[in-house]
């Protein structure tokens, strides 16, 4: 009980000074703080032709042309089968194919792979990650995330928080209904094992920013455990006081079906297990299974693999390439 109380007290102590809203970071003020710091926005995208162009257009118009806060817009095309790359390029982004980045390495799959390749292909001192399926995107998403990094040298990582409604088949938003894997899997795991991180309202959200020097020092899980892994690893690397969150207001995006959410949950649990094992907090005679038997509505069953791989810290790979 004492440990729980102390953790809660630590979260409360952290929350106020390290939480803000996007409105507190106006672009004009950030331009004064920017100096020579360069900013890259990286969008991992797989079959997002309906949204990626609009997101890139907003960033280019508001944060490149009207106010040069962003120096680079990079879309990582994660083996799309639609016009994602063409739409992004036409809107003004530089587009790279996921497997063409560090192509001498064996290719891997998943969102985390696209993020890691985006880190490698971009050049900004600050890297902002934004999901490419957003339907509520505004320039304040980027400005809000880079704000704390530009004005406070002690902040190294900034995570977004937002209202995340669930929009069902009827098209009616349900407040608080989004983030089902967050509430059922990620948040319990965090509170059980890393309670210092409990103040992050959207631990699995895809919008966050960090200093390149920090991101290059941590591994990236290649599947949907990437955001969970980054939170835990960055806590170890830079400490809670170097982490912050910014409320961006409202976020709507494409929702996954229950089968997909089950696979994501399995990947996050395996990611958590690997961190607990790496920290010496669990020991097992054999690793956990990485297959998931899923049942369909008609009673049919299928076995899926939810194993997660990891890319090592990018700095180590670049150092090997230079050697």
XYZ file of C-alpha atoms in Angstrom:
323
model
C 0.000 0.000 0.000
C 2.824 2.417 0.818
C 4.311 1.902 -2.647
C 0.934 2.620 -4.266
C 0.437 5.789 -2.219
C 3.933 7.019 -3.007
C 3.418 6.366 -6.718
C 0.132 8.252 -6.708
C 1.759 11.153 -4.905
C 4.573 11.158 -7.482
C 2.074 11.276 -10.351
C 0.214 14.178 -8.761
C 3.480 16.029 -8.205
C 4.462 15.479 -11.853
C 1.100 16.100 -13.491
C 0.620 19.835 -12.950
C 4.039 21.168 -14.023
C 4.296 18.699 -16.910
C 0.801 18.980 -18.415
C -0.437 21.762 -20.677
C -2.850 22.454 -23.525
C -2.123 23.190 -27.167
C -3.498 26.714 -26.707
C -0.557 27.474 -24.423
C 1.854 27.011 -27.342
C 0.965 29.598 -30.030
C 3.008 29.318 -33.203
C 4.261 32.910 -33.101
C 5.792 32.380 -29.673
C 7.319 29.074 -30.745
C 8.982 30.727 -33.721
C 10.825 32.987 -31.288
C 11.974 29.959 -29.306
C 12.860 27.814 -32.327
C 16.204 29.388 -33.160
C 18.294 26.919 -35.155
C 16.400 23.856 -33.901
C 15.003 21.808 -36.780
C 11.685 19.958 -36.637
C 10.643 16.906 -38.646
C 7.086 15.569 -38.758
C 6.937 11.845 -39.539
C 3.734 10.084 -40.562
C 3.731 6.260 -40.750
C 1.099 5.367 -43.342
C -0.359 2.138 -44.639
C -3.353 2.433 -46.984
C -4.381 5.888 -45.721
C -5.122 7.580 -49.064
C -8.325 9.150 -47.711
C -6.634 11.132 -44.919
C -2.881 11.455 -45.379
C -3.080 14.176 -48.039
C -5.267 16.412 -45.898
C -2.921 16.092 -42.913
C 0.149 16.923 -44.981
C -1.654 19.871 -46.591
C -2.455 21.411 -43.200
C 1.113 21.022 -41.938
C 2.611 22.472 -45.114
C 0.185 25.408 -45.294
C 0.177 26.381 -41.615
C 3.599 25.331 -40.338
C 5.858 25.557 -43.377
C 4.476 28.340 -45.565
C 2.712 30.655 -43.078
C 5.187 30.102 -40.252
C 8.309 27.981 -40.846
C 8.075 25.977 -37.645
C 8.414 22.629 -39.448
C 11.469 21.937 -41.572
C 10.527 18.526 -42.942
C 7.344 16.518 -43.592
C 8.112 12.851 -44.119
C 5.609 10.100 -44.915
C 6.808 6.522 -44.500
C 4.812 4.387 -46.912
C 4.422 1.078 -45.095
C 3.801 -1.164 -48.118
C 0.507 0.485 -49.065
C -1.618 -1.010 -51.826
C -3.575 2.191 -52.483
C -2.596 5.749 -53.486
C -1.174 6.739 -50.087
C 2.251 7.629 -51.460
C 0.854 9.610 -54.388
C -1.560 11.608 -52.220
C 1.136 12.416 -49.676
C 3.628 13.463 -52.331
C 1.090 15.629 -54.136
C 0.288 17.399 -50.843
C 3.927 18.320 -50.338
C 5.500 15.565 -48.249
C 8.708 13.720 -48.923
C 7.730 10.065 -49.228
C 9.989 7.104 -48.540
C 9.147 3.446 -48.913
C 9.607 1.666 -45.601
C 11.778 -1.119 -47.011
C 14.046 1.317 -48.885
C 15.322 2.888 -45.649
C 18.413 1.078 -44.308
C 17.686 -1.468 -46.997
C 20.711 -3.595 -46.079
C 18.801 -4.748 -42.990
C 16.287 -7.601 -43.218
C 12.825 -6.037 -43.526
C 10.371 -6.256 -40.644
C 6.691 -5.387 -40.440
C 4.399 -3.297 -38.291
C 3.852 0.255 -37.138
C 6.965 0.369 -34.991
C 9.072 -0.560 -37.995
C 7.639 2.382 -39.941
C 8.357 4.732 -37.031
C 11.937 3.501 -36.671
C 12.542 3.828 -40.400
C 11.023 7.313 -40.266
C 13.437 8.269 -37.508
C 16.314 6.995 -39.642
C 15.141 8.786 -42.804
C 14.364 12.147 -41.166
C 16.846 14.773 -40.047
C 15.185 17.096 -37.521
C 16.573 17.760 -34.054
C 12.990 17.248 -32.850
C 10.892 14.473 -34.371
C 7.094 14.592 -34.227
C 5.141 11.407 -34.943
C 1.558 11.753 -36.190
C -0.783 8.922 -37.214
C -1.909 9.182 -40.839
C -5.542 8.131 -40.260
C -6.634 11.210 -38.290
C -9.899 12.882 -39.288
C -9.656 15.738 -36.806
C -6.146 16.974 -37.482
C -5.153 20.592 -36.938
C -1.830 22.400 -36.982
C -2.081 22.709 -33.184
C -1.305 18.991 -32.968
C 2.264 19.642 -34.090
C 2.696 23.043 -32.432
C 1.395 21.725 -29.114
C 3.764 18.766 -29.107
C 6.912 20.714 -29.978
C 6.124 23.599 -27.613
C 7.554 22.148 -24.385
C 10.606 20.850 -26.245
C 11.417 24.240 -27.740
C 11.077 26.264 -24.546
C 12.418 23.842 -21.938
C 15.771 22.125 -22.481
C 14.929 19.718 -19.656
C 11.998 18.179 -21.545
C 12.928 15.346 -23.892
C 9.603 13.640 -24.689
C 6.058 14.975 -25.088
C 2.971 12.793 -25.428
C -0.445 13.935 -26.647
C -3.656 13.545 -24.731
C -7.143 14.234 -26.098
C -10.818 13.364 -25.987
C -11.096 10.176 -28.024
C -14.703 9.258 -28.813
C -15.801 5.974 -30.348
C -17.794 6.415 -33.547
C -19.958 3.408 -34.263
C -21.751 2.283 -37.381
C -24.478 4.870 -36.770
C -21.892 7.657 -36.989
C -22.759 8.984 -33.538
C -19.718 9.718 -31.324
C -19.702 8.075 -27.905
C -17.660 10.102 -25.415
C -14.938 8.111 -23.735
C -15.616 5.053 -25.876
C -12.358 5.186 -27.817
C -9.128 3.628 -26.635
C -10.489 0.238 -25.693
C -7.073 -1.450 -25.622
C -5.763 1.478 -23.590
C -8.364 1.029 -20.865
C -8.475 -2.764 -20.809
C -4.790 -3.610 -21.256
C -2.293 -0.743 -21.251
C -3.555 1.261 -18.305
C -3.817 -1.743 -15.939
C -0.305 -2.865 -16.912
C 1.098 0.616 -16.328
C -0.568 0.975 -12.938
C 0.593 -2.474 -11.879
C 4.212 -2.232 -12.913
C 5.128 1.351 -13.886
C 2.765 3.491 -11.784
C 4.926 6.580 -12.355
C 3.539 6.611 -15.912
C -0.094 6.537 -14.788
C -0.439 10.278 -15.371
C -0.252 9.788 -19.137
C -3.879 9.821 -20.230
C -3.256 8.323 -23.687
C -0.272 5.990 -23.327
C -0.967 4.282 -26.675
C -1.750 7.421 -28.664
C 0.166 7.841 -31.907
C 0.956 11.540 -31.527
C 4.130 12.436 -29.646
C 7.414 14.284 -30.097
C 10.922 13.868 -28.764
C 14.473 14.969 -29.236
C 16.287 12.912 -31.851
C 19.228 12.355 -29.512
C 16.882 10.578 -27.103
C 14.879 8.581 -29.654
C 18.074 7.194 -31.159
C 19.026 5.708 -27.783
C 16.006 3.408 -27.322
C 14.766 0.302 -29.166
C 11.538 0.316 -31.183
C 9.114 -2.599 -30.961
C 8.063 -3.272 -34.530
C 4.354 -3.887 -33.978
C 1.614 -2.121 -31.989
C 3.522 -2.390 -28.743
C 5.804 0.421 -29.913
C 4.177 3.263 -27.962
C 4.036 1.208 -24.769
C 7.666 0.196 -25.130
C 8.800 3.762 -25.786
C 7.092 5.064 -22.639
C 8.736 2.460 -20.431
C 12.153 2.711 -22.069
C 12.196 6.507 -22.024
C 11.196 6.501 -18.366
C 14.319 4.442 -17.716
C 16.501 6.611 -19.951
C 15.499 10.189 -19.113
C 13.248 9.935 -16.054
C 9.693 11.124 -15.488
C 10.597 14.789 -15.039
C 11.927 14.926 -18.616
C 8.556 13.748 -19.954
C 5.429 15.850 -20.508
C 1.977 15.709 -22.073
C -0.112 18.222 -23.988
C -3.896 18.189 -24.410
C -4.691 18.549 -28.114
C -8.449 18.635 -27.631
C -10.246 16.131 -29.810
C -9.129 13.136 -31.877
C -11.140 11.046 -34.325
C -9.720 8.296 -36.479
C -10.478 4.925 -38.014
C -11.469 2.295 -35.451
C -10.273 -1.305 -35.577
C -12.551 -4.309 -35.193
C -12.411 -6.523 -32.108
C -10.179 -9.146 -33.700
C -7.591 -6.529 -34.590
C -7.822 -5.054 -31.087
C -7.207 -8.514 -29.633
C -4.032 -8.847 -31.673
C -2.877 -5.396 -30.548
C -3.544 -6.340 -26.934
C -1.418 -9.463 -27.304
C 1.448 -7.449 -28.771
C 1.289 -4.915 -25.953
C 1.283 -7.646 -23.312
C 4.341 -9.264 -24.880
C 6.036 -5.869 -24.990
C 5.313 -5.351 -21.298
C 6.620 -8.835 -20.521
C 9.898 -8.157 -22.339
C 10.398 -4.944 -20.347
C 9.664 -6.657 -17.047
C 12.075 -9.427 -17.962
C 14.737 -6.957 -19.080
C 14.402 -5.083 -15.791
C 14.842 -8.328 -13.865
C 11.353 -8.148 -12.400
C 10.083 -11.478 -13.748
C 11.805 -14.773 -14.379
C 10.388 -17.684 -16.351
C 11.643 -21.097 -17.351
C 10.323 -20.499 -20.849
C 9.065 -17.471 -22.786
C 5.336 -16.741 -23.045
C 3.449 -18.093 -26.029
C 3.096 -15.697 -28.960
C 0.062 -17.232 -30.636
C -3.534 -16.188 -30.074
C -6.538 -18.371 -30.828
C -9.363 -16.095 -31.931
C -12.985 -17.127 -32.336
C -15.287 -15.714 -34.984
C -18.990 -14.971 -34.702
C -19.831 -18.210 -36.504
C -17.814 -20.329 -34.109
C -14.847 -20.712 -36.427
C -11.399 -20.321 -34.900
C -8.090 -19.122 -36.239
C -4.589 -19.032 -34.790
C -2.689 -15.762 -35.235
C 0.872 -14.819 -34.359
C 1.197 -11.771 -32.078
C 4.959 -11.969 -31.636
C 6.824 -8.671 -31.544
C 10.319 -8.035 -32.817
C 12.497 -5.075 -31.883
C 14.773 -2.761 -33.764
C 17.804 -1.837 -31.666
C 18.559 1.779 -30.794
C 19.159 3.580 -34.072
C 22.393 5.107 -32.792
C 23.953 1.639 -32.484
C 22.980 0.735 -36.051
C 24.337 3.989 -37.483
C 27.563 3.501 -35.549
C 27.973 0.004 -37.014
C 27.329 1.346 -40.515
C 30.040 3.972 -40.058
C 32.558 1.454 -38.748
